[in-house]
Coordinates of C-alpha atoms in Angstrom, one line a residue:
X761 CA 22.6 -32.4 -40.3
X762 CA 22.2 -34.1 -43.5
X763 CA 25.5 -36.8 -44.5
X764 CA 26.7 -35.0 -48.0
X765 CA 26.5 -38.3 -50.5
X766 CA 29.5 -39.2 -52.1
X767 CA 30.3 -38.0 -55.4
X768 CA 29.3 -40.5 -58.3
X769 CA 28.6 -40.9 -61.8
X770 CA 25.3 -40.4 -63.3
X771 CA 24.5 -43.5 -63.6
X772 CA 24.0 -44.7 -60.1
X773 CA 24.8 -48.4 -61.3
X774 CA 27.7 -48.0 -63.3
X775 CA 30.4 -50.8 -62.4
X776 CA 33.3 -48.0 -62.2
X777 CA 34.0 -47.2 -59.0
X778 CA 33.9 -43.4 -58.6
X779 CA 37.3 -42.2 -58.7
X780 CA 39.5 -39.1 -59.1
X781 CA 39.8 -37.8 -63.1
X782 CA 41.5 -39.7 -66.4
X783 CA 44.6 -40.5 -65.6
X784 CA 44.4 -40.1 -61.6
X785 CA 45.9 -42.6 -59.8
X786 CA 44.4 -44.2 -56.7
X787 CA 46.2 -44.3 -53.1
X788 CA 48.1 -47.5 -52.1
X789 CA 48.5 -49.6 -55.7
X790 CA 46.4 -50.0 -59.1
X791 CA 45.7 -47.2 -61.6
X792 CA 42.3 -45.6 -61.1
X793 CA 41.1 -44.0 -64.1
X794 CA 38.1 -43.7 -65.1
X795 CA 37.5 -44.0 -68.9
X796 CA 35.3 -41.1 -70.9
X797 CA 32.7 -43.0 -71.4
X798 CA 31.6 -46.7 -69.8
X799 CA 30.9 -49.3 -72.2
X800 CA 26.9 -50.2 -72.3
X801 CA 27.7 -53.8 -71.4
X802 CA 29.8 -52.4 -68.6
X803 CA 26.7 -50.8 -66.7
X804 CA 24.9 -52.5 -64.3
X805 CA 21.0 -52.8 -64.2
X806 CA 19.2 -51.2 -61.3
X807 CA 18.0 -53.1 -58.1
X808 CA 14.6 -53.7 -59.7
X809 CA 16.2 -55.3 -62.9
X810 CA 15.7 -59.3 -63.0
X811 CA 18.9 -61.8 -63.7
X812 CA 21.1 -61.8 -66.6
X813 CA 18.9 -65.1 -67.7
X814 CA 15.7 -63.3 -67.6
X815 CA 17.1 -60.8 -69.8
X816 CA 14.4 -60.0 -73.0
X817 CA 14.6 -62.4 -75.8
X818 CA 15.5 -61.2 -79.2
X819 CA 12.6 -59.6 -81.2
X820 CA 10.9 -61.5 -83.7
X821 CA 12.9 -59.9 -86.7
X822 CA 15.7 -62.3 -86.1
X823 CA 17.9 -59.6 -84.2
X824 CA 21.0 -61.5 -82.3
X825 CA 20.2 -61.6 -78.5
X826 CA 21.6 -58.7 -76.9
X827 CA 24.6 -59.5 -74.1
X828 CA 23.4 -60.2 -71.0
X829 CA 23.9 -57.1 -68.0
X830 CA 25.4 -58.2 -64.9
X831 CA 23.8 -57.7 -61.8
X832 CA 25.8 -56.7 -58.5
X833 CA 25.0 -58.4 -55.5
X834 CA 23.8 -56.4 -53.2
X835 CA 25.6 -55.8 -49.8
X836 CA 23.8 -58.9 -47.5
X837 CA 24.3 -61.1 -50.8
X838 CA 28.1 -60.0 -51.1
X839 CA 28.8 -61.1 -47.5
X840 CA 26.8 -64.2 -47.6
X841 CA 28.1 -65.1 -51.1
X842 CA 31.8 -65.2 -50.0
X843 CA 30.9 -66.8 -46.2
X844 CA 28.7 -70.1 -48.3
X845 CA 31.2 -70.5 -50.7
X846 CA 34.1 -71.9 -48.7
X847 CA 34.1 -75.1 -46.8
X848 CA 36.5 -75.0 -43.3
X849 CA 40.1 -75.7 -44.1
X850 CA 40.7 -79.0 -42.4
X851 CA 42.7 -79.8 -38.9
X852 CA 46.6 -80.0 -39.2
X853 CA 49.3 -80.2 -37.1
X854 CA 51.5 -77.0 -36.4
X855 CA 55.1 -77.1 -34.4
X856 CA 54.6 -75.5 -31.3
X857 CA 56.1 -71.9 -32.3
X858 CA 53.3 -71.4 -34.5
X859 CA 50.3 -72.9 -32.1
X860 CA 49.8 -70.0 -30.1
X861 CA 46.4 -68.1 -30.9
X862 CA 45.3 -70.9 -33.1
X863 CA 42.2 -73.3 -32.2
X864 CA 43.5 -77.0 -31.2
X865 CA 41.4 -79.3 -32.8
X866 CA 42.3 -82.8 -30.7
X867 CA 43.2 -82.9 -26.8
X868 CA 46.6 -82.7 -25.6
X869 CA 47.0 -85.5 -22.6
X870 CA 49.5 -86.7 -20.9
X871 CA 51.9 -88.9 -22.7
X872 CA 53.4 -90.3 -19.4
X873 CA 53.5 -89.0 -15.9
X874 CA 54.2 -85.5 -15.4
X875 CA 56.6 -85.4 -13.7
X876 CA 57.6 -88.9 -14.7
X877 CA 60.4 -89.2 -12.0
X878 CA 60.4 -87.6 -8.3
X879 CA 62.8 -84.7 -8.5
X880 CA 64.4 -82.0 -5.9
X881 CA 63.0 -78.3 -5.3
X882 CA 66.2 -77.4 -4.2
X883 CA 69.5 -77.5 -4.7
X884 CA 71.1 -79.4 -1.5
X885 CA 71.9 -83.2 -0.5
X886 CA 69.5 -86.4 -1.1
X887 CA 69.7 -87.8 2.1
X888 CA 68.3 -91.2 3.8
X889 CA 67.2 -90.7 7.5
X890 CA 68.6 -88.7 10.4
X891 CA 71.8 -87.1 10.6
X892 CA 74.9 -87.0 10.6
X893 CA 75.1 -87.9 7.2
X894 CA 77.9 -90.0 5.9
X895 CA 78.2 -88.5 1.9
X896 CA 78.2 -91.0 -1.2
X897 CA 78.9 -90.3 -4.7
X898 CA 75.5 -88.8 -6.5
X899 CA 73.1 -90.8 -8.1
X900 CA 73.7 -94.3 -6.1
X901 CA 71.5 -95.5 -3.8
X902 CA 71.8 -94.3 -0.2
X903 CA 71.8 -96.1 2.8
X904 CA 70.3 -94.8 6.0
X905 CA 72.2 -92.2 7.3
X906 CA 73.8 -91.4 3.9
X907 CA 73.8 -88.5 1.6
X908 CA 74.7 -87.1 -1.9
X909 CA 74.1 -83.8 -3.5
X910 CA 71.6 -82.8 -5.8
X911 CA 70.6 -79.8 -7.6
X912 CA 67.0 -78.3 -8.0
X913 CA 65.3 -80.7 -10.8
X914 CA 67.6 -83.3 -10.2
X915 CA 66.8 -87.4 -10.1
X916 CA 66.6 -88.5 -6.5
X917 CA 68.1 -91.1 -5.8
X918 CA 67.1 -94.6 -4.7
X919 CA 66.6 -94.8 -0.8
X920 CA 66.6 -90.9 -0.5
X921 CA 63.3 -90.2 2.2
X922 CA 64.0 -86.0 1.6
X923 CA 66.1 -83.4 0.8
X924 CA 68.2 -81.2 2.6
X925 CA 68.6 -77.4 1.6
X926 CA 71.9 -76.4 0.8
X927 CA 71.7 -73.4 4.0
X928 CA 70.2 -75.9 6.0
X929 CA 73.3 -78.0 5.8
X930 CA 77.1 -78.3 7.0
X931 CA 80.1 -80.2 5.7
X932 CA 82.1 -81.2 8.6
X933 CA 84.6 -84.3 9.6
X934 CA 83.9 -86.5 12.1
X935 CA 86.3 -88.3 14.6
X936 CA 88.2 -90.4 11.9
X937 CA 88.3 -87.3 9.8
X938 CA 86.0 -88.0 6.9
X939 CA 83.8 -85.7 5.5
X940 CA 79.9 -86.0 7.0
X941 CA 77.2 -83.8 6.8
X942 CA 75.5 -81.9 9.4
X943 CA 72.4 -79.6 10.3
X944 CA 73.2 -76.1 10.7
X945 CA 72.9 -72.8 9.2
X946 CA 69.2 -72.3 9.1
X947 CA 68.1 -75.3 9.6
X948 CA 65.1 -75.9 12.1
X949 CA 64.0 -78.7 14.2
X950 CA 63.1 -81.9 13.1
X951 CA 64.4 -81.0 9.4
X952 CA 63.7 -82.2 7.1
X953 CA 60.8 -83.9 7.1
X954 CA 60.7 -87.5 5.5
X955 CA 59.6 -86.2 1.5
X956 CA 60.5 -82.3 2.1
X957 CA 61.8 -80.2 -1.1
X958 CA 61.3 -83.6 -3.1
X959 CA 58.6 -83.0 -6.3
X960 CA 57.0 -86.6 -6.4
X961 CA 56.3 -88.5 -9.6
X962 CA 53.1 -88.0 -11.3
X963 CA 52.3 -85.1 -8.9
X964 CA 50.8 -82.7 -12.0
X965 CA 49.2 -85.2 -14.1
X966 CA 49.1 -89.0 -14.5
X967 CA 49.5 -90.6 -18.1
X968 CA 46.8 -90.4 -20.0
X969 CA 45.2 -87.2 -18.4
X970 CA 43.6 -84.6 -20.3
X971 CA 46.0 -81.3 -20.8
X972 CA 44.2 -78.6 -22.8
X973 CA 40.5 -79.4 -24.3
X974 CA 39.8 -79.4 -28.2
X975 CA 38.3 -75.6 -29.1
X976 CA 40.9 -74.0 -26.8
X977 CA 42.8 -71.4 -28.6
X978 CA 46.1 -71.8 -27.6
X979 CA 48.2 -69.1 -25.5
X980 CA 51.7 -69.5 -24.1
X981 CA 50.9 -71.0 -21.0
X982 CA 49.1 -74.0 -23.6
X983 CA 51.7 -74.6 -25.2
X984 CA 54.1 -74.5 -22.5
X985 CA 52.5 -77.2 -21.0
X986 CA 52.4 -79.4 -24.4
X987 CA 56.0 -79.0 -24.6
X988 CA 56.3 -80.6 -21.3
X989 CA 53.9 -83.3 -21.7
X990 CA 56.8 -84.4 -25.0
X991 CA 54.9 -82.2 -27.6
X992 CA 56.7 -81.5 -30.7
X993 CA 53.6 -80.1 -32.7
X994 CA 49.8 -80.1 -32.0
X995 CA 46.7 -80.8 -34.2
X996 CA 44.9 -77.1 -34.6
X997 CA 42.1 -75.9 -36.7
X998 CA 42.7 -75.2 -40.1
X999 CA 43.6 -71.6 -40.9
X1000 CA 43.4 -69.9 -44.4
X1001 CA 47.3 -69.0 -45.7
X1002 CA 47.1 -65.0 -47.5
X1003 CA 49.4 -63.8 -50.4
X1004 CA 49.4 -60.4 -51.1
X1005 CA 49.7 -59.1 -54.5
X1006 CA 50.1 -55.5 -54.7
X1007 CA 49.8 -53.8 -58.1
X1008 CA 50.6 -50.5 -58.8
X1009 CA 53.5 -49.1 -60.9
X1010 CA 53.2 -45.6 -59.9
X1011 CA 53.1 -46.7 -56.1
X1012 CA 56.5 -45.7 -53.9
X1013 CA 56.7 -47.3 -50.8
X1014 CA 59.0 -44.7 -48.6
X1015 CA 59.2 -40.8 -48.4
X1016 CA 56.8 -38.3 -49.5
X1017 CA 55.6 -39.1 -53.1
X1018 CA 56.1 -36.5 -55.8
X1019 CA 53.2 -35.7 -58.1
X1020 CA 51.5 -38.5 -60.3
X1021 CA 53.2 -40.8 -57.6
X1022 CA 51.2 -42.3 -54.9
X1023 CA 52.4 -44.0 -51.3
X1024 CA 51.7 -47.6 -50.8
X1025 CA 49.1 -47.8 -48.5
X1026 CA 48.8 -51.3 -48.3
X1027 CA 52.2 -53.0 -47.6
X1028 CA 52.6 -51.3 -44.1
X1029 CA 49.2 -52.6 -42.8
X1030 CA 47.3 -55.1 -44.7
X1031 CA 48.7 -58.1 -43.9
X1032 CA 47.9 -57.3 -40.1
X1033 CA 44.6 -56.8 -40.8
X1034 CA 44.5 -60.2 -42.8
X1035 CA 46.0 -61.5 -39.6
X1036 CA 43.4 -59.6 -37.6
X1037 CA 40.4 -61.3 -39.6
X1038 CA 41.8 -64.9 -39.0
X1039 CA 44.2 -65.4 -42.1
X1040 CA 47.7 -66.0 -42.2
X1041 CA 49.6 -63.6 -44.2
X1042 CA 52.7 -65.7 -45.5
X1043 CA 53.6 -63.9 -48.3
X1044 CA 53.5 -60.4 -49.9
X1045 CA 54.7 -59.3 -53.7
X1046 CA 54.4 -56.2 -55.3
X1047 CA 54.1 -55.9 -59.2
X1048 CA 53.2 -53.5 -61.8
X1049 CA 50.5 -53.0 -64.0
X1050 CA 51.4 -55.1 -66.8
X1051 CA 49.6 -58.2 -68.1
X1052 CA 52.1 -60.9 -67.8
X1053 CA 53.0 -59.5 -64.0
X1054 CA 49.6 -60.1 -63.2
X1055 CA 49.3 -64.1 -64.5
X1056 CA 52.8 -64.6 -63.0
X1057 CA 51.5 -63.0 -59.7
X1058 CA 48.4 -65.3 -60.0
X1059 CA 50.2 -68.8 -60.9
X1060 CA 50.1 -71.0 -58.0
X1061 CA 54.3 -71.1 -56.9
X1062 CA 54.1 -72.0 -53.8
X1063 CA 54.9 -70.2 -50.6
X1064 CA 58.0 -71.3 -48.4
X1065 CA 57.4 -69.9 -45.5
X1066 CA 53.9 -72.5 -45.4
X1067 CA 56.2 -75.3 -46.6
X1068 CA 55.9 -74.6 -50.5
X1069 CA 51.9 -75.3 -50.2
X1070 CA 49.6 -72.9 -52.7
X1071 CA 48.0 -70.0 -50.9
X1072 CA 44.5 -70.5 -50.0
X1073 CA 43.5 -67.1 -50.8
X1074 CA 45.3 -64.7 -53.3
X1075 CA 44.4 -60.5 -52.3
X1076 CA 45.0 -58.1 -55.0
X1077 CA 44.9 -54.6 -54.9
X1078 CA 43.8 -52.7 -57.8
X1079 CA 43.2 -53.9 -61.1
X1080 CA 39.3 -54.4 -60.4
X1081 CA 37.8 -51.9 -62.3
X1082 CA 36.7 -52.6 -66.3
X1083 CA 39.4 -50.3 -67.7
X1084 CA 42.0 -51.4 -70.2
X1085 CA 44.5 -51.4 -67.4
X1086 CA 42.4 -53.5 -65.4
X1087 CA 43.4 -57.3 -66.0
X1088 CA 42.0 -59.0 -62.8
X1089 CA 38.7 -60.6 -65.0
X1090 CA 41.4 -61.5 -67.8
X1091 CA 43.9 -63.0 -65.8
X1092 CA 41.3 -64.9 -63.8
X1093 CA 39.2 -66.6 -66.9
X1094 CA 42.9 -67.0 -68.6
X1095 CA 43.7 -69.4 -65.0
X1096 CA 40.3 -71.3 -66.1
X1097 CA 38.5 -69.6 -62.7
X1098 CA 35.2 -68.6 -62.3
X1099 CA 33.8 -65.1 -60.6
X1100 CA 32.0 -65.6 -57.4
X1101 CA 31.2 -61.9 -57.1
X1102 CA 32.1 -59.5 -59.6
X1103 CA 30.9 -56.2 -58.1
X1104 CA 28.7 -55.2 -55.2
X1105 CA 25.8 -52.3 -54.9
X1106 CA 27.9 -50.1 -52.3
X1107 CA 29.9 -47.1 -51.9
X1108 CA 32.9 -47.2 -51.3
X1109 CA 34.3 -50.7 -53.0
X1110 CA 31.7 -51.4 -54.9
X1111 CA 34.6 -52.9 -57.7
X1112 CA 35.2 -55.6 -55.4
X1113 CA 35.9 -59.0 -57.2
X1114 CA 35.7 -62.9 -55.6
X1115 CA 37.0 -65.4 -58.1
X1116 CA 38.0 -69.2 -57.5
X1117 CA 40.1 -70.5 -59.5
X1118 CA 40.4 -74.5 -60.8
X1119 CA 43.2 -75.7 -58.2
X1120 CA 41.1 -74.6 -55.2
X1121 CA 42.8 -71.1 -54.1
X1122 CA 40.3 -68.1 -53.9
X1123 CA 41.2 -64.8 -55.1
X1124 CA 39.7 -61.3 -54.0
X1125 CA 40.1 -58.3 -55.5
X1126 CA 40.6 -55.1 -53.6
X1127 CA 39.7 -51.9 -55.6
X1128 CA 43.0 -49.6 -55.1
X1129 CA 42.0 -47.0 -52.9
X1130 CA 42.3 -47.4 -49.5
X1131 CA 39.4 -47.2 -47.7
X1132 CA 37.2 -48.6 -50.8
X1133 CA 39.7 -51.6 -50.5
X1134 CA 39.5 -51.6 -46.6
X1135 CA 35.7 -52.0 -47.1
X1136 CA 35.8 -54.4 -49.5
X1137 CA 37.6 -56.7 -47.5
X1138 CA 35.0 -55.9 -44.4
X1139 CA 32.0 -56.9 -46.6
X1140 CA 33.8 -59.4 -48.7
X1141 CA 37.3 -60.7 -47.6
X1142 CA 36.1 -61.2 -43.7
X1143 CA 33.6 -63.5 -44.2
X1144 CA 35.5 -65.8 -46.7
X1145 CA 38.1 -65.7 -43.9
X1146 CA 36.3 -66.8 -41.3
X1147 CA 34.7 -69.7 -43.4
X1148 CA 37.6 -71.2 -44.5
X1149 CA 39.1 -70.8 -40.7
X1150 CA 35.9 -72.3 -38.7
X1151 CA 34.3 -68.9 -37.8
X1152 CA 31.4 -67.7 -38.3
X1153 CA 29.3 -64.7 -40.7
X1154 CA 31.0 -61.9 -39.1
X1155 CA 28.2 -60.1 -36.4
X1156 CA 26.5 -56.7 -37.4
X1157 CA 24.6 -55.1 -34.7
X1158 CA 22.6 -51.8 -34.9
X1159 CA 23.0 -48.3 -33.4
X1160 CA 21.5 -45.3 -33.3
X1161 CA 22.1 -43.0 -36.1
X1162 CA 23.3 -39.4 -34.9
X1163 CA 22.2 -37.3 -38.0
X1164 CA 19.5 -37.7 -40.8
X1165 CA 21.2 -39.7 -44.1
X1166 CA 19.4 -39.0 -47.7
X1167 CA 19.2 -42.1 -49.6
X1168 CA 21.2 -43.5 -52.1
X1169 CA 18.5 -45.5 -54.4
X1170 CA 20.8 -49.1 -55.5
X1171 CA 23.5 -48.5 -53.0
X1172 CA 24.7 -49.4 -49.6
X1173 CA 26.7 -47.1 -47.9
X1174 CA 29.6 -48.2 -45.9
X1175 CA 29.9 -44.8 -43.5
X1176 CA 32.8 -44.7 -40.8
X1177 CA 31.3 -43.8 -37.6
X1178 CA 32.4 -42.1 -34.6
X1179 CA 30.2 -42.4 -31.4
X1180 CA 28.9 -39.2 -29.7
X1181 CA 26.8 -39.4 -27.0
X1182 CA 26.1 -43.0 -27.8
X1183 CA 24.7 -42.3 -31.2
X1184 CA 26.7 -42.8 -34.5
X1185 CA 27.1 -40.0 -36.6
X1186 CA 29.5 -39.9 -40.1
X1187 CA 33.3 -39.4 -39.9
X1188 CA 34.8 -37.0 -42.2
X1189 CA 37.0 -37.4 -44.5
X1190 CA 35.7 -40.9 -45.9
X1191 CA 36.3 -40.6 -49.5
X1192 CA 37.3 -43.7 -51.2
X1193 CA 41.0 -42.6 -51.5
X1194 CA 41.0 -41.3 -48.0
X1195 CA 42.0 -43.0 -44.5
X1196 CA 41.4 -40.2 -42.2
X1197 CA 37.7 -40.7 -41.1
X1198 CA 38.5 -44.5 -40.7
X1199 CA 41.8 -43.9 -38.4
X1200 CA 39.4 -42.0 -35.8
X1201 CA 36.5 -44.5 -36.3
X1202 CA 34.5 -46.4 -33.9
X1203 CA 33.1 -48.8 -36.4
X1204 CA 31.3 -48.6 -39.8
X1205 CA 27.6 -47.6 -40.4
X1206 CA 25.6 -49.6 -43.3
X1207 CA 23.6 -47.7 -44.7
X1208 CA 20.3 -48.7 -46.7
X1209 CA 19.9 -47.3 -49.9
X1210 CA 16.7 -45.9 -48.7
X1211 CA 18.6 -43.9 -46.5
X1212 CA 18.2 -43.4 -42.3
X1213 CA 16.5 -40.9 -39.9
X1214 CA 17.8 -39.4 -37.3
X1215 CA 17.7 -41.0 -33.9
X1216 CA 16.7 -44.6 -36.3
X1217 CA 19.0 -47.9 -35.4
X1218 CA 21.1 -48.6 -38.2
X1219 CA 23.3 -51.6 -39.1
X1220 CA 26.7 -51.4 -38.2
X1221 CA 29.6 -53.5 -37.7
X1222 CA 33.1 -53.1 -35.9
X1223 CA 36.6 -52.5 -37.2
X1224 CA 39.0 -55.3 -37.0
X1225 CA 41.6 -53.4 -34.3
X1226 CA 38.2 -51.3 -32.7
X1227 CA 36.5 -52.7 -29.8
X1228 CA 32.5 -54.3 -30.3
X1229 CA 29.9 -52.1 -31.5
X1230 CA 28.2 -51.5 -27.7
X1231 CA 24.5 -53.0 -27.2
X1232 CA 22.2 -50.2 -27.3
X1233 CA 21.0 -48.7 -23.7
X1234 CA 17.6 -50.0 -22.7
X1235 CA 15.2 -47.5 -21.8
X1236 CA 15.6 -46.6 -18.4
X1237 CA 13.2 -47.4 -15.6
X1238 CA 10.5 -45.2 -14.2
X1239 CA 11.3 -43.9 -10.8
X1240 CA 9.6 -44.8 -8.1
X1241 CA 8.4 -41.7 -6.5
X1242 CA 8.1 -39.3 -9.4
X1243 CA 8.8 -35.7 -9.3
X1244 CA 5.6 -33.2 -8.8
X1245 CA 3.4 -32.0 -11.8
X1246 CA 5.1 -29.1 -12.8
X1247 CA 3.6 -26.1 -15.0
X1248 CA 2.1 -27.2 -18.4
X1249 CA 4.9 -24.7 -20.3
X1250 CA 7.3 -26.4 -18.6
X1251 CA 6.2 -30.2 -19.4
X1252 CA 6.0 -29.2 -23.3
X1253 CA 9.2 -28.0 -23.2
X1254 CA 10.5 -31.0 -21.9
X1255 CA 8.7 -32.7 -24.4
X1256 CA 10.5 -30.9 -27.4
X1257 CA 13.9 -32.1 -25.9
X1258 CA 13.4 -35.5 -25.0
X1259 CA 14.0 -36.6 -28.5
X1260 CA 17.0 -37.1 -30.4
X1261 CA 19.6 -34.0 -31.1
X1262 CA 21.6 -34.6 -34.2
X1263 CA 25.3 -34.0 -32.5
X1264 CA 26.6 -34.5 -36.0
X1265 CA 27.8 -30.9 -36.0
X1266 CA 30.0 -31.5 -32.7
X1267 CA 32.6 -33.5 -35.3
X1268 CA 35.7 -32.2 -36.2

């Protein structure tokens, strides 16, 4: 079975993404329409074209140089573009509520001895030798044959050899009618025992011990034990802060949407996947479509839930396309930034826009339909994530394609997969406004303009909530007493079926 292409222009380079009719809107923020005609210096040169500066000179008659055509990066380029061109954000200390799941960057040791005094395991008496104990007022230092009572965590005392449990123990009077205490209850023989139910000094870690190890990422039971070691905050790895800025005026964000109104997409979900790549969503605004939302949007105003610091990357939705609605490249120059990437050879999100802007802060630009967006951020957004928090490129590993794909000359194809048999076939439902094939998948196929046989390995990488794309099965052993010869009819038919069977079909 043959993977239908997705539907497109006639110009396979045009830097429109394909999208729903004039006036359409796209799912989840940003309008989507696609103008009548596309500008020529809007149309992007083929893969075989050379750089905008090796663009023909004018002719000899003194013409003016024609405007330079801008070339796409192609998928590889995209990712590797927005991984090179952020440096790690340096270590900084976080309070200890917000340390868990992040990388520490210095050891955590021991400020002092933990426990830095001896303490009771039970609540009972302190007491100094062998009983009957004569009782003294807590905390002074007993005498032998003397006790005072003490609750579980509690100082012991000076001259206090153990403790006594409080079952093991009974309050009488001796002879002169003053309270003593005495063994009982369930107490056994020869208790207690010189240093029973007493938690000695130093008996977890002695000052100057190491705690947790630098490159651990931190979980409760970490921080737990900073917090007991005198922690107030602990030095982790630096972690990009993510405002959201979704656009969108015909966008509602509850109910079912009446006609020419769309549901946000994006608000319910995208700052968990943000989370999920290794940023830290602090903020999230919704504007419209105008102009002056967008540069307010844009302006660096701080963010008070990271202590009024600039976000380190802006995400837009929308607004990426080259329409007259579409202000993302305006706004950006207007800010004095530059364009990392402005558009990349795939389908879907192929309007996908990295700018960087002259105070530092990245910006990426989500085309506004959800699963081109969601894509766009896989190939572009992920890997400027992880640079910025200490990762690395994002892995892509290779499986077995479960139908035949027709190529796509210019284009990579971004394909949800679902895994059948253990080979990868297409989902359905994957246009770029559509989340249906991507809620069932089991990663995403990259497909090579050039397209992909059946049974071929193709690139592939996982979903940020879906497990790892599996390593493919090495063939299987010979056994080692093989079946007998059997008829030559029968051998040939095995033959025919021990190659790959497109399963495509089995899909719902």
């Amino acid at each position: 079975m043959t993977a239908a292409p997705e539907h497109r222009s006639d110009d396979p380079y045009s830097a429109v993404e394909a999208t729903p009719a004039s006036g359409a809107t796209a799912a989840g923020g940003g309008t989507a329409s696609v103008p009548d005609a596309v500008p020529s210096s809007d149309v992007e040169p083929g893969p075989d074209a050379g750089p905008a500066s090796d663009a023909a000179p004018a002719s000899d008659a003194g013409e003016p140089d024609a405007p330079a055509k801008h070339l796409a990066h192609t998928w590889e380029e995209a990712r590797q573009a927005a991984f090179d061109c952020a440096a790690p954000i340096p270590a900084a200390p976080v309070p200890l509520r917000d340390a868990v799941g992040r990388t520490l960057a210095v050891n955590i040791t021991a400020h002092q001895d933990l426990p830095h005094y001896a303490s009771s395991a039970m609540d009972g008496w302190a007491v100094n030798g062998t009983g009957p104990w004569i009782l003294a007022e807590p905390g002074q230092r007993l005498a032998p044959h003397q006790a005072s009572v003490i609750v579980t965590g509690g100082l012991i005392p000076p001259g206090a050899k153990a403790v006594l449990r409080t079952e093991s123990g009974v309050i009488s009077t001796d002879d002169d009618g003053l309270p003593v205490l005495t063994l009982g209850g369930t107490a056994r023989p020869g208790e207690p025992r010189n240093g029973q139910h007493i938690r000695k000094a130093a008996e977890e870690a002695t000052a100057g011990d190491v705690l947790v190890r630098a490159g651990v990422v931190l979980n409760p039971a970490h921080v737990a034990l900073a917090a007991l070691a005198g922690y107030d905050e602990v030095e982790v790895l630096g972690k990009p802060v993510v405002k959201l800025l979704l656009t969108g005026s015909e966008v509602v964000e509850q109910g079912v949407p009446q006609p020419g109104r769309v549901r946000d997409t994006f608000g319910p979900q995208l700052a968990t996947v943000v989370e999920m790549l290794g940023g830290l969503c602090r903020e999230q605004v919704r504007i419209g479509d105008g102009y002056a939302e967008w540069l307010e949007g844009l302006e660096d105003s701080g963010i008070a839930e990271a202590q009024n610091l600039p976000a380190d990357v802006v995400i837009t939705t929308g607004g990426t396309g080259r329409s007259g609605t579409d202000h993302f490249r305006r706004a950006v120059a207007e800010l004095g930034g530059r364009l990392i990437i402005d558009g990349v050879a795939m389908r879907p999100g192929h309007p996908a826009v990295l700018a960087e802007l002259p105070d530092g802060r990245f910006v990426l630009g989500l085309p506004g339909n959800p699963l081109a967006a969601m894509m766009a951020l896989s190939t572009v957004g992920a890997p400027l994530l992880a640079a910025l928090g200490h990762g690395q490129l994002p892995p892509v590993r290779e499986v077995p394609s479960g139908t035949m794909i027709e190529p796509d000359p210019g284009r990579t194809r971004l394909m949800p997969f679902r895994l059948l048999y253990g080979m990868a076939s297409p989902a359905q439902h994957t246009g770029p406004g559509m989340m249906r094939g991507l809620a069932s998948a089991d990663g995403v196929l990259v497909v090579p303009p050039h397209g992909v046989q059946l049974g071929e390995m193709v690139p592939a990488f996982a979903l940020p909530w879906g497990p790892a794309i599996p390593e493919p099965k090495s063939a299987e052993s010979k056994p080692k007493n093989p079946a007998r010869k059997s008829s030559s009819r029968t051998s040939a038919k095995q033959a025919a079926q021990s190659g790959p069977v497109d399963w495509s079909a089995l899909l719902d």
